[in-house]
Amino acid sequence: MSQRSDSVASLHPVQPPPRAATAVPLIRGGWPLIGHLPGFLKDPVSMLNRGQCEQGELLRFRIGPRNFVLFTGPEAHDFFFRAPEDQLNAKAVYQFTVPVFGRGVAYDVSPAIMAEQLEFLYPALRESAMNRFARIMFDETDRFADSLGEEGEIDLPTAMNELTVNIASRCLIGEEVREQVDSGFADAYHNLQNGINTLGFFLPRLPVAAHRSRDRARQKVAGIFSRVMAERRRAGARPDDFMQTLMDARYKDGRALSDDEITGILLTVLFAGQHTSAVLATWTGLELARESSYLALIRDEMQDVYREEGTMGLASLKRQVALEHAVRENERLHPPLIMLIRKVLKDVEYRGYTIAAGTLALVSPAVSHRLPHLFYDPDRFYPQRFAAPASEDKQHHYALIGFGGGKHRCMGKNFAIMQLKAIWSVLLDRFDFHLDTAFPAPNYGSWVTGPQEPCRLRYRRRIQASVFR
């Protein structure tokens, strides 16, 4: 080869042929046209578990023309949660929340405005506020316990939903809204909850009964909040609560929030602080009702803590490690959100596979939390797995993802865990509980996965003296 040829070759090296894109493997069992829809509607977790056993940490399934790709295991979770928004995008998926939260907030605004709105939430989660919340949680649960009498039976999902609505409305919104819980707010909020469902994920504006009820409920809640704000402005009242924080807040450009924006942010906070908490509180009660040995350990710990502390506060709740481990074990076994989803905006590659733009990428806490190489005897309720030296949740920062991860990780995680600990501290101090029926299966018909109903616990007041003074 001539010197000139060598020079040209060095300036323009031969490029290797482009590598062919490798599609993510499709799990078996799809139907023509509708894909894996029947199995997904019947039991999505069983379907995804089967697929994970077939294909490993990355698998694909179809619902109609839409492709979904599941990322399973901590390394895959890390890729999923760290991906930039221009690759894996949450806003494009969670448009079904817009009819609930409203226009101009959360997933209906630009990332910059959403970030500003999230910053408004931080005052509600500072330690001084959490101390006040702990006292409210005790007071509300104490009132609830008084209403139960000496013995009887409770519908646990209904009871936990009502109790957490009372707590969250009082902690996160304001006393005036808490006072209206029994005069229409609770029913309206329940109808809003029902508006977040599997059908609504795909067709949020479809004019079905649940969605019409959702829209009427949104108007009613907005009316309640607007009347409270108007009365505050008229009277010059400025209570120390989150509603007032938003009324006083300003965007970086100096603009005040509209009443509808305040309503939307309050609803976003309320859902974050209540909806999943009610479900997780229900699962926690069910598991503890059938685990008498671990329940005894929790009660012994309560005796030790409150012999010194006397009253419930943030410090005493932090010391209740055994109860926290039980809550975290229920997060692992019964994650309220069985899937967290992003839309793929442009082709991305992971471990030699190409995930095409337009695909919906997801992680499933319900699948990953039961991987046997991460969690010993994964189908067993065993809170001790969170204690040293096992500390199974510490082996990877994305081993446990019940509260999400990355920039969309739930800001209310600590509030939720504290709330569950407060609720069950009071109830276990007051009552013995018994589950007379078979342990309920999950209800996958709801976006937030609680137990199938009816789901009732029998209770009887304990004769032992209370640990609280």
GROMACS .gro file of C-alpha atoms in nm:
model
  469
    1MET     CA    1   0.000   0.000   0.000
    2SER     CA    2   0.134   0.346  -0.085
    3GLN     CA    3   0.220   0.604   0.177
    4ARG     CA    4  -0.078   0.812   0.060
    5SER     CA    5  -0.309   0.512   0.103
    6ASP     CA    6  -0.179   0.458   0.456
    7SER     CA    7  -0.242   0.825   0.535
    8VAL     CA    8  -0.600   0.814   0.407
    9ALA     CA    9  -0.666   0.493   0.602
   10SER     CA   10  -0.540   0.650   0.923
   11LEU     CA   11  -0.769   0.950   0.874
   12HIS     CA   12  -1.069   0.735   0.790
   13PRO     CA   13  -1.037   0.405   0.980
   14VAL     CA   14  -1.264   0.125   0.876
   15GLN     CA   15  -1.573   0.123   1.102
   16PRO     CA   16  -1.707  -0.213   1.225
   17PRO     CA   17  -2.056  -0.295   1.099
   18PRO     CA   18  -2.330  -0.176   1.335
   19ARG     CA   19  -2.433  -0.438   1.589
   20ALA     CA   20  -2.778  -0.573   1.530
   21ALA     CA   21  -3.025  -0.470   1.797
   22THR     CA   22  -3.121  -0.757   2.025
   23ALA     CA   23  -3.484  -0.750   2.124
   24VAL     CA   24  -3.578  -0.824   2.483
   25PRO     CA   25  -3.714  -1.180   2.501
   26LEU     CA   26  -4.092  -1.214   2.502
   27ILE     CA   27  -4.252  -1.433   2.766
   28ARG     CA   28  -4.466  -1.723   2.654
   29GLY     CA   29  -4.843  -1.732   2.654
   30GLY     CA   30  -4.942  -1.429   2.447
   31TRP     CA   31  -5.261  -1.424   2.240
   32PRO     CA   32  -5.309  -1.279   1.892
   33LEU     CA   33  -5.395  -0.907   1.903
   34ILE     CA   34  -5.449  -0.880   2.280
   35GLY     CA   35  -5.112  -1.027   2.382
   36HIS     CA   36  -5.079  -1.109   2.752
   37LEU     CA   37  -5.384  -0.907   2.860
   38PRO     CA   38  -5.588  -1.201   3.005
   39GLY     CA   39  -5.306  -1.315   3.234
   40PHE     CA   40  -5.223  -0.957   3.332
   41LEU     CA   41  -5.581  -0.879   3.433
   42LYS     CA   42  -5.621  -1.205   3.624
   43ASP     CA   43  -5.296  -1.200   3.822
   44PRO     CA   44  -5.021  -0.969   3.696
   45VAL     CA   45  -4.769  -1.072   3.963
   46SER     CA   46  -4.797  -1.444   3.884
   47MET     CA   47  -4.756  -1.365   3.516
   48LEU     CA   48  -4.448  -1.151   3.579
   49ASN     CA   49  -4.300  -1.408   3.819
   50ARG     CA   50  -4.339  -1.677   3.555
   51GLY     CA   51  -4.175  -1.451   3.298
   52GLN     CA   52  -3.886  -1.371   3.530
   53CYS     CA   53  -3.826  -1.742   3.589
   54GLU     CA   54  -3.826  -1.796   3.212
   55GLN     CA   55  -3.615  -1.502   3.100
   56GLY     CA   56  -3.421  -1.361   3.395
   57GLU     CA   57  -3.379  -0.995   3.485
   58LEU     CA   58  -3.518  -0.852   3.158
   59LEU     CA   59  -3.836  -0.967   2.989
   60ARG     CA   60  -4.101  -0.834   2.755
   61PHE     CA   61  -4.478  -0.878   2.739
   62ARG     CA   62  -4.755  -0.727   2.529
   63ILE     CA   63  -5.092  -0.577   2.610
   64GLY     CA   64  -5.264  -0.513   2.280
   65PRO     CA   65  -5.014  -0.337   2.054
   66ARG     CA   66  -4.812  -0.201   2.347
   67ASN     CA   67  -4.482  -0.356   2.454
   68PHE     CA   68  -4.378  -0.361   2.821
   69VAL     CA   69  -4.031  -0.447   2.952
   70LEU     CA   70  -3.976  -0.555   3.312
   71PHE     CA   71  -3.644  -0.480   3.487
   72THR     CA   72  -3.589  -0.722   3.778
   73GLY     CA   73  -3.325  -0.718   4.052
   74PRO     CA   74  -3.111  -0.445   4.211
   75GLU     CA   75  -2.874  -0.387   3.918
   76ALA     CA   76  -3.165  -0.354   3.676
   77HIS     CA   77  -3.343  -0.127   3.926
   78ASP     CA   78  -3.033   0.091   3.941
   79PHE     CA   79  -3.038   0.135   3.563
   80PHE     CA   80  -3.412   0.205   3.567
   81PHE     CA   81  -3.410   0.465   3.846
   82ARG     CA   82  -3.095   0.643   3.730
   83ALA     CA   83  -3.201   0.680   3.366
   84PRO     CA   84  -3.252   1.044   3.264
   85GLU     CA   85  -3.602   1.173   3.195
   86ASP     CA   86  -3.532   1.203   2.822
   87GLN     CA   87  -3.486   0.824   2.815
   88LEU     CA   88  -3.724   0.682   3.077
   89ASN     CA   89  -3.997   0.933   3.147
   90ALA     CA   90  -4.251   0.925   3.432
   91LYS     CA   91  -4.464   1.220   3.324
   92ALA     CA   92  -4.566   1.048   3.001
   93VAL     CA   93  -4.700   0.752   3.201
   94TYR     CA   94  -4.876   0.913   3.494
   95GLN     CA   95  -5.113   1.133   3.297
   96PHE     CA   96  -5.393   0.920   3.445
   97THR     CA   97  -5.339   1.108   3.774
   98VAL     CA   98  -5.419   1.446   3.617
   99PRO     CA   99  -5.800   1.414   3.657
  100VAL     CA  100  -5.742   1.343   4.028
  101PHE     CA  101  -5.475   1.598   4.116
  102GLY     CA  102  -5.588   1.856   3.860
  103ARG     CA  103  -5.430   2.076   3.597
  104GLY     CA  104  -5.115   2.272   3.667
  105VAL     CA  105  -4.958   2.040   3.924
  106ALA     CA  106  -4.748   1.723   3.949
  107TYR     CA  107  -4.742   1.535   3.615
  108ASP     CA  108  -4.928   1.810   3.430
  109VAL     CA  109  -4.640   2.062   3.446
  110SER     CA  110  -4.283   2.091   3.324
  111PRO     CA  111  -4.006   1.921   3.524
  112ALA     CA  112  -3.887   2.263   3.643
  113ILE     CA  113  -4.228   2.362   3.784
  114MET     CA  114  -4.278   2.016   3.934
  115ALA     CA  115  -3.942   2.053   4.110
  116GLU     CA  116  -4.053   2.389   4.255
  117GLN     CA  117  -4.379   2.235   4.375
  118LEU     CA  118  -4.190   1.949   4.540
  119GLU     CA  119  -3.978   2.204   4.726
  120PHE     CA  120  -4.296   2.341   4.882
  121LEU     CA  121  -4.341   2.000   5.049
  122TYR     CA  122  -4.022   2.003   5.255
  123PRO     CA  123  -4.153   2.220   5.543
  124ALA     CA  124  -4.421   1.957   5.608
  125LEU     CA  125  -4.152   1.692   5.657
  126ARG     CA  126  -3.901   1.873   5.881
  127GLU     CA  127  -3.828   1.714   6.218
  128SER     CA  128  -4.024   1.968   6.423
  129ALA     CA  129  -4.330   1.896   6.210
  130MET     CA  130  -4.279   1.521   6.247
  131ASN     CA  131  -4.277   1.561   6.625
  132ARG     CA  132  -4.615   1.734   6.606
  133PHE     CA  133  -4.742   1.468   6.364
  134ALA     CA  134  -4.650   1.189   6.608
  135ARG     CA  135  -4.876   1.343   6.872
  136ILE     CA  136  -5.159   1.378   6.618
  137MET     CA  137  -5.117   1.015   6.510
  138PHE     CA  138  -5.141   0.900   6.870
  139ASP     CA  139  -5.446   1.118   6.937
  140GLU     CA  140  -5.636   1.004   6.628
  141THR     CA  141  -5.561   0.636   6.689
  142ASP     CA  142  -5.651   0.673   7.056
  143ARG     CA  143  -5.989   0.820   6.956
  144PHE     CA  144  -6.041   0.536   6.711
  145ALA     CA  145  -5.953   0.276   6.976
  146ASP     CA  146  -6.200   0.435   7.219
  147SER     CA  147  -6.475   0.401   6.958
  148LEU     CA  148  -6.427   0.023   6.933
  149GLY     CA  149  -6.549  -0.066   7.279
  150GLU     CA  150  -6.448  -0.385   7.456
  151GLU     CA  151  -6.468  -0.640   7.174
  152GLY     CA  152  -6.605  -0.693   6.828
  153GLU     CA  153  -6.504  -0.723   6.465
  154ILE     CA  154  -6.364  -0.462   6.227
  155ASP     CA  155  -6.342  -0.447   5.851
  156LEU     CA  156  -5.970  -0.378   5.852
  157PRO     CA  157  -5.927  -0.207   5.509
  158THR     CA  158  -6.219   0.029   5.580
  159ALA     CA  159  -6.095   0.103   5.931
  160MET     CA  160  -5.738   0.173   5.819
  161ASN     CA  161  -5.858   0.391   5.533
  162GLU     CA  162  -6.074   0.603   5.763
  163LEU     CA  163  -5.804   0.631   6.027
  164THR     CA  164  -5.529   0.732   5.784
  165VAL     CA  165  -5.760   0.986   5.616
  166ASN     CA  166  -5.817   1.144   5.957
  167ILE     CA  167  -5.446   1.147   6.035
  168ALA     CA  168  -5.328   1.269   5.697
  169SER     CA  169  -5.595   1.539   5.663
  170ARG     CA  170  -5.508   1.676   6.007
  171CYS     CA  171  -5.129   1.646   5.968
  172LEU     CA  172  -5.089   1.747   5.606
  173ILE     CA  173  -5.377   1.982   5.530
  174GLY     CA  174  -5.535   2.148   5.830
  175GLU     CA  175  -5.768   2.119   6.127
  176GLU     CA  176  -6.061   2.267   5.933
  177VAL     CA  177  -6.047   1.988   5.675
  178ARG     CA  178  -6.019   1.725   5.950
  179GLU     CA  179  -6.336   1.870   6.104
  180GLN     CA  180  -6.514   1.818   5.771
  181VAL     CA  181  -6.406   1.456   5.723
  182ASP     CA  182  -6.740   1.331   5.850
  183SER     CA  183  -6.943   1.582   5.649
  184GLY     CA  184  -6.858   1.482   5.295
  185PHE     CA  185  -6.481   1.505   5.258
  186ALA     CA  186  -6.412   1.137   5.337
  187ASP     CA  187  -6.670   1.013   5.086
  188ALA     CA  188  -6.540   1.246   4.815
  189TYR     CA  189  -6.183   1.142   4.882
  190HIS     CA  190  -6.284   0.773   4.866
  191ASN     CA  191  -6.436   0.835   4.520
  192LEU     CA  192  -6.114   1.002   4.413
  193GLN     CA  193  -5.922   0.695   4.526
  194ASN     CA  194  -6.148   0.474   4.315
  195GLY     CA  195  -6.065   0.690   4.014
  196ILE     CA  196  -5.710   0.555   4.017
  197ASN     CA  197  -5.754   0.209   3.869
  198THR     CA  198  -5.617  -0.015   3.597
  199LEU     CA  199  -5.874   0.101   3.341
  200GLY     CA  200  -5.795   0.463   3.424
  201PHE     CA  201  -5.427   0.400   3.358
  202PHE     CA  202  -5.500   0.319   2.995
  203LEU     CA  203  -5.810   0.538   2.940
  204PRO     CA  204  -5.825   0.807   3.213
  205ARG     CA  205  -6.095   1.009   3.037
  206LEU     CA  206  -6.324   0.718   2.948
  207PRO     CA  207  -6.674   0.821   3.070
  208VAL     CA  208  -6.738   0.521   3.295
  209ALA     CA  209  -6.917   0.543   3.629
  210ALA     CA  210  -6.596   0.539   3.839
  211HIS     CA  211  -6.448   0.825   3.637
  212ARG     CA  212  -6.764   1.037   3.650
  213SER     CA  213  -6.775   0.983   4.024
  214ARG     CA  214  -6.404   1.075   4.042
  215ASP     CA  215  -6.464   1.405   3.859
  216ARG     CA  216  -6.758   1.501   4.082
  217ALA     CA  217  -6.549   1.417   4.387
  218ARG     CA  218  -6.262   1.636   4.261
  219GLN     CA  219  -6.501   1.930   4.232
  220LYS     CA  220  -6.635   1.868   4.582
  221VAL     CA  221  -6.290   1.852   4.739
  222ALA     CA  222  -6.185   2.167   4.553
  223GLY     CA  223  -6.493   2.340   4.690
  224ILE     CA  224  -6.415   2.235   5.048
  225PHE     CA  225  -6.054   2.352   5.024
  226SER     CA  226  -6.151   2.681   4.857
  227ARG     CA  227  -6.401   2.762   5.131
  228VAL     CA  228  -6.140   2.696   5.400
  229MET     CA  229  -5.887   2.920   5.222
  230ALA     CA  230  -6.142   3.196   5.171
  231GLU     CA  231  -6.237   3.190   5.540
  232ARG     CA  232  -5.872   3.209   5.642
  233ARG     CA  233  -5.817   3.511   5.423
  234ARG     CA  234  -6.134   3.676   5.554
  235ALA     CA  235  -6.045   3.616   5.919
  236GLY     CA  236  -5.673   3.678   5.881
  237ALA     CA  237  -5.602   3.333   6.029
  238ARG     CA  238  -5.262   3.178   5.956
  239PRO     CA  239  -5.240   2.838   6.130
  240ASP     CA  240  -4.918   2.637   6.120
  241ASP     CA  241  -5.014   2.375   5.864
  242PHE     CA  242  -4.934   2.275   5.511
  243MET     CA  243  -5.232   2.448   5.351
  244GLN     CA  244  -5.112   2.778   5.493
  245THR     CA  245  -4.757   2.705   5.379
  246LEU     CA  246  -4.886   2.677   5.022
  247MET     CA  247  -5.107   2.985   5.058
  248ASP     CA  248  -4.796   3.183   5.157
  249ALA     CA  249  -4.562   3.020   4.903
  250ARG     CA  250  -4.436   3.185   4.587
  251TYR     CA  251  -4.282   3.045   4.272
  252LYS     CA  252  -3.934   3.166   4.178
  253ASP     CA  253  -4.090   3.425   3.948
  254GLY     CA  254  -4.285   3.570   4.242
  255ARG     CA  255  -4.624   3.430   4.143
  256ALA     CA  256  -4.858   3.304   4.413
  257LEU     CA  257  -5.026   2.966   4.379
  258SER     CA  258  -5.386   2.961   4.265
  259ASP     CA  259  -5.648   2.790   4.481
  260ASP     CA  260  -5.668   2.508   4.227
  261GLU     CA  261  -5.291   2.459   4.233
  262ILE     CA  262  -5.300   2.449   4.613
  263THR     CA  263  -5.583   2.195   4.597
  264GLY     CA  264  -5.387   1.980   4.352
  265ILE     CA  265  -5.068   1.984   4.560
  266LEU     CA  266  -5.265   1.907   4.877
  267LEU     CA  267  -5.429   1.612   4.704
  268THR     CA  268  -5.089   1.493   4.580
  269VAL     CA  269  -4.955   1.508   4.934
  270LEU     CA  270  -5.266   1.344   5.077
  271PHE     CA  271  -5.244   1.051   4.836
  272ALA     CA  272  -4.873   1.014   4.909
  273GLY     CA  273  -4.935   1.022   5.284
  274GLN     CA  274  -5.255   0.821   5.303
  275HIS     CA  275  -5.350   0.588   5.019
  276THR     CA  276  -5.056   0.349   5.029
  277SER     CA  277  -5.031   0.386   5.408
  278ALA     CA  278  -5.385   0.255   5.457
  279VAL     CA  279  -5.308  -0.054   5.250
  280LEU     CA  280  -4.975  -0.118   5.419
  281ALA     CA  281  -5.136  -0.069   5.762
  282THR     CA  282  -5.394  -0.333   5.670
  283TRP     CA  283  -5.133  -0.588   5.560
  284THR     CA  284  -4.929  -0.517   5.875
  285GLY     CA  285  -5.229  -0.588   6.099
  286LEU     CA  286  -5.307  -0.910   5.914
  287GLU     CA  287  -4.953  -1.045   5.937
  288LEU     CA  288  -4.912  -0.956   6.304
  289ALA     CA  289  -5.247  -1.117   6.387
  290ARG     CA  290  -5.108  -1.454   6.282
  291GLU     CA  291  -4.753  -1.413   6.416
  292SER     CA  292  -4.794  -1.433   6.794
  293SER     CA  293  -4.424  -1.488   6.866
  294TYR     CA  294  -4.314  -1.175   6.682
  295LEU     CA  295  -4.606  -0.982   6.830
  296ALA     CA  296  -4.476  -1.066   7.178
  297LEU     CA  297  -4.137  -0.925   7.080
  298ILE     CA  298  -4.301  -0.600   6.965
  299ARG     CA  299  -4.493  -0.566   7.291
  300ASP     CA  300  -4.181  -0.631   7.498
  301GLU     CA  301  -4.005  -0.356   7.307
  302MET     CA  302  -4.298  -0.119   7.368
  303GLN     CA  303  -4.272  -0.188   7.742
  304ASP     CA  304  -3.903  -0.100   7.738
  305VAL     CA  305  -3.945   0.214   7.530
  306TYR     CA  306  -4.246   0.365   7.706
  307ARG     CA  307  -4.127   0.277   8.054
  308GLU     CA  308  -3.871   0.551   7.983
  309GLU     CA  309  -4.052   0.775   7.734
  310GLY     CA  310  -4.404   0.764   7.879
  311THR     CA  311  -4.570   0.935   7.583
  312MET     CA  312  -4.549   0.886   7.209
  313GLY     CA  313  -4.324   1.114   7.009
  314LEU     CA  314  -4.078   1.099   6.723
  315ALA     CA  315  -3.796   0.983   6.954
  316SER     CA  316  -3.997   0.695   7.102
  317LEU     CA  317  -4.122   0.579   6.763
  318LYS     CA  318  -3.766   0.573   6.630
  319ARG     CA  319  -3.671   0.339   6.914
  320GLN     CA  320  -3.939   0.085   6.815
  321VAL     CA  321  -3.708  -0.108   6.584
  322ALA     CA  322  -3.891  -0.443   6.603
  323LEU     CA  323  -4.215  -0.280   6.491
  324GLU     CA  324  -4.035  -0.095   6.212
  325HIS     CA  325  -3.890  -0.423   6.088
  326ALA     CA  326  -4.244  -0.564   6.075
  327VAL     CA  327  -4.359  -0.265   5.870
  328ARG     CA  328  -4.065  -0.302   5.631
  329GLU     CA  329  -4.132  -0.675   5.597
  330ASN     CA  330  -4.487  -0.592   5.491
  331GLU     CA  331  -4.350  -0.341   5.243
  332ARG     CA  332  -4.144  -0.629   5.104
  333LEU     CA  333  -4.415  -0.896   5.102
  334HIS     CA  334  -4.713  -0.675   5.018
  335PRO     CA  335  -4.595  -0.364   4.832
  336PRO     CA  336  -4.899  -0.141   4.774
  337LEU     CA  337  -4.770  -0.044   4.429
  338ILE     CA  338  -4.687  -0.365   4.245
  339MET     CA  339  -4.548  -0.179   3.941
  340LEU     CA  340  -4.361   0.147   3.882
  341ILE     CA  341  -4.364   0.252   3.518
  342ARG     CA  342  -4.175   0.483   3.280
  343LYS     CA  343  -4.216   0.548   2.907
  344VAL     CA  344  -3.912   0.492   2.686
  345LEU     CA  345  -3.872   0.815   2.486
  346LYS     CA  346  -3.573   0.700   2.281
  347ASP     CA  347  -3.403   0.366   2.229
  348VAL     CA  348  -3.196   0.258   2.528
  349GLU     CA  349  -2.961  -0.036   2.575
  350TYR     CA  350  -2.917  -0.254   2.879
  351ARG     CA  351  -2.679  -0.551   2.889
  352GLY     CA  352  -2.687  -0.607   2.515
  353TYR     CA  353  -3.060  -0.562   2.475
  354THR     CA  354  -3.229  -0.270   2.304
  355ILE     CA  355  -3.550  -0.133   2.455
  356ALA     CA  356  -3.726   0.053   2.176
  357ALA     CA  357  -3.878   0.399   2.203
  358GLY     CA  358  -4.249   0.379   2.282
  359THR     CA  359  -4.205   0.079   2.513
  360LEU     CA  360  -4.331   0.106   2.869
  361ALA     CA  361  -4.049   0.010   3.107
  362LEU     CA  362  -4.130  -0.104   3.458
  363VAL     CA  363  -3.997  -0.246   3.780
  364SER     CA  364  -4.213  -0.463   4.005
  365PRO     CA  365  -4.155  -0.456   4.381
  366ALA     CA  366  -4.392  -0.753   4.408
  367VAL     CA  367  -4.159  -0.961   4.190
  368SER     CA  368  -3.817  -0.833   4.295
  369HIS     CA  369  -3.893  -0.845   4.668
  370ARG     CA  370  -3.928  -1.223   4.650
  371LEU     CA  371  -3.609  -1.308   4.466
  372PRO     CA  372  -3.450  -1.595   4.661
  373HIS     CA  373  -3.093  -1.479   4.597
  374LEU     CA  374  -3.177  -1.151   4.771
  375PHE     CA  375  -3.415  -1.255   5.047
  376TYR     CA  376  -3.385  -1.580   5.240
  377ASP     CA  377  -3.705  -1.788   5.233
  378PRO     CA  378  -3.869  -1.498   5.048
  379ASP     CA  379  -4.234  -1.602   5.085
  380ARG     CA  380  -4.207  -1.613   5.465
  381PHE     CA  381  -4.303  -1.326   5.697
  382TYR     CA  382  -3.971  -1.284   5.877
  383PRO     CA  383  -3.904  -0.927   6.001
  384GLN     CA  384  -3.575  -1.035   6.158
  385ARG     CA  385  -3.423  -1.030   5.810
  386PHE     CA  386  -3.391  -0.651   5.849
  387ALA     CA  387  -3.190  -0.676   6.172
  388ALA     CA  388  -2.813  -0.707   6.188
  389PRO     CA  389  -2.622  -0.909   6.093
  390ALA     CA  390  -2.856  -1.021   5.810
  391SER     CA  391  -2.970  -0.670   5.707
  392GLU     CA  392  -3.095  -0.811   5.380
  393ASP     CA  393  -3.231  -0.476   5.266
  394LYS     CA  394  -2.882  -0.322   5.296
  395GLN     CA  395  -2.709  -0.551   5.047
  396HIS     CA  396  -2.800  -0.308   4.766
  397HIS     CA  397  -2.961   0.036   4.778
  398TYR     CA  398  -3.231  -0.090   4.540
  399ALA     CA  399  -3.298  -0.427   4.703
  400LEU     CA  400  -3.618  -0.286   4.858
  401ILE     CA  401  -3.818  -0.052   4.633
  402GLY     CA  402  -4.163  -0.037   4.789
  403PHE     CA  403  -4.133   0.343   4.805
  404GLY     CA  404  -3.974   0.377   4.464
  405GLY     CA  405  -3.627   0.512   4.389
  406GLY     CA  406  -3.431   0.783   4.216
  407LYS     CA  407  -3.571   1.133   4.174
  408HIS     CA  408  -3.929   1.002   4.204
  409ARG     CA  409  -3.869   0.822   4.534
  410CYS     CA  410  -4.159   0.883   4.771
  411MET     CA  411  -4.082   1.188   4.987
  412GLY     CA  412  -4.338   1.072   5.241
  413LYS     CA  413  -4.166   0.739   5.318
  414ASN     CA  414  -4.062   0.838   5.672
  415PHE     CA  415  -4.404   0.988   5.742
  416ALA     CA  416  -4.573   0.666   5.625
  417ILE     CA  417  -4.352   0.437   5.834
  418MET     CA  418  -4.394   0.658   6.141
  419GLN     CA  419  -4.771   0.660   6.091
  420LEU     CA  420  -4.794   0.280   6.072
  421LYS     CA  421  -4.580   0.242   6.380
  422ALA     CA  422  -4.798   0.491   6.571
  423ILE     CA  423  -5.122   0.322   6.466
  424TRP     CA  424  -5.017  -0.031   6.557
  425SER     CA  425  -4.845   0.077   6.878
  426VAL     CA  426  -5.174   0.211   7.009
  427LEU     CA  427  -5.391  -0.073   6.877
  428LEU     CA  428  -5.160  -0.351   6.998
  429ASP     CA  429  -5.139  -0.182   7.336
  430ARG     CA  430  -5.519  -0.182   7.364
  431PHE     CA  431  -5.635  -0.501   7.192
  432ASP     CA  432  -5.566  -0.860   7.100
  433PHE     CA  433  -5.654  -0.936   6.737
  434HIS     CA  434  -5.752  -1.261   6.567
  435LEU     CA  435  -5.797  -1.355   6.203
  436ASP     CA  436  -6.057  -1.633   6.186
  437THR     CA  437  -6.062  -1.675   5.809
  438ALA     CA  438  -5.796  -1.774   5.557
  439PHE     CA  439  -5.528  -1.514   5.495
  440PRO     CA  440  -5.664  -1.296   5.211
  441ALA     CA  441  -5.517  -1.288   4.864
  442PRO     CA  442  -5.418  -0.958   4.700
  443ASN     CA  443  -5.681  -0.761   4.511
  444TYR     CA  444  -5.518  -0.673   4.179
  445GLY     CA  445  -5.826  -0.486   4.055
  446SER     CA  446  -5.708  -0.169   4.229
  447TRP     CA  447  -5.401   0.033   4.136
  448VAL     CA  448  -5.294   0.021   4.502
  449THR     CA  449  -5.297  -0.347   4.596
  450GLY     CA  450  -5.468  -0.430   4.922
  451PRO     CA  451  -5.624  -0.759   5.035
  452GLN     CA  452  -5.940  -0.899   4.884
  453GLU     CA  453  -6.249  -0.823   5.087
  454PRO     CA  454  -6.417  -0.907   5.314
  455CYS     CA  455  -6.117  -0.876   5.539
  456ARG     CA  456  -6.213  -0.870   5.905
  457LEU     CA  457  -6.030  -0.903   6.234
  458ARG     CA  458  -6.185  -0.990   6.569
  459TYR     CA  459  -6.058  -0.793   6.865
  460ARG     CA  460  -6.085  -0.797   7.242
  461ARG     CA  461  -5.959  -0.535   7.483
  462ARG     CA  462  -5.648  -0.641   7.676
  463ILE     CA  463  -5.653  -0.644   8.056
  464GLN     CA  464  -5.288  -0.537   8.088
  465ALA     CA  465  -5.215  -0.180   8.187
  466SER     CA  466  -5.132   0.055   7.901
  467VAL     CA  467  -4.767   0.132   7.831
  468PHE     CA  468  -4.862   0.496   7.766
  469ARG     CA  469  -4.892   0.749   8.046
   0.00000   0.00000   0.00000
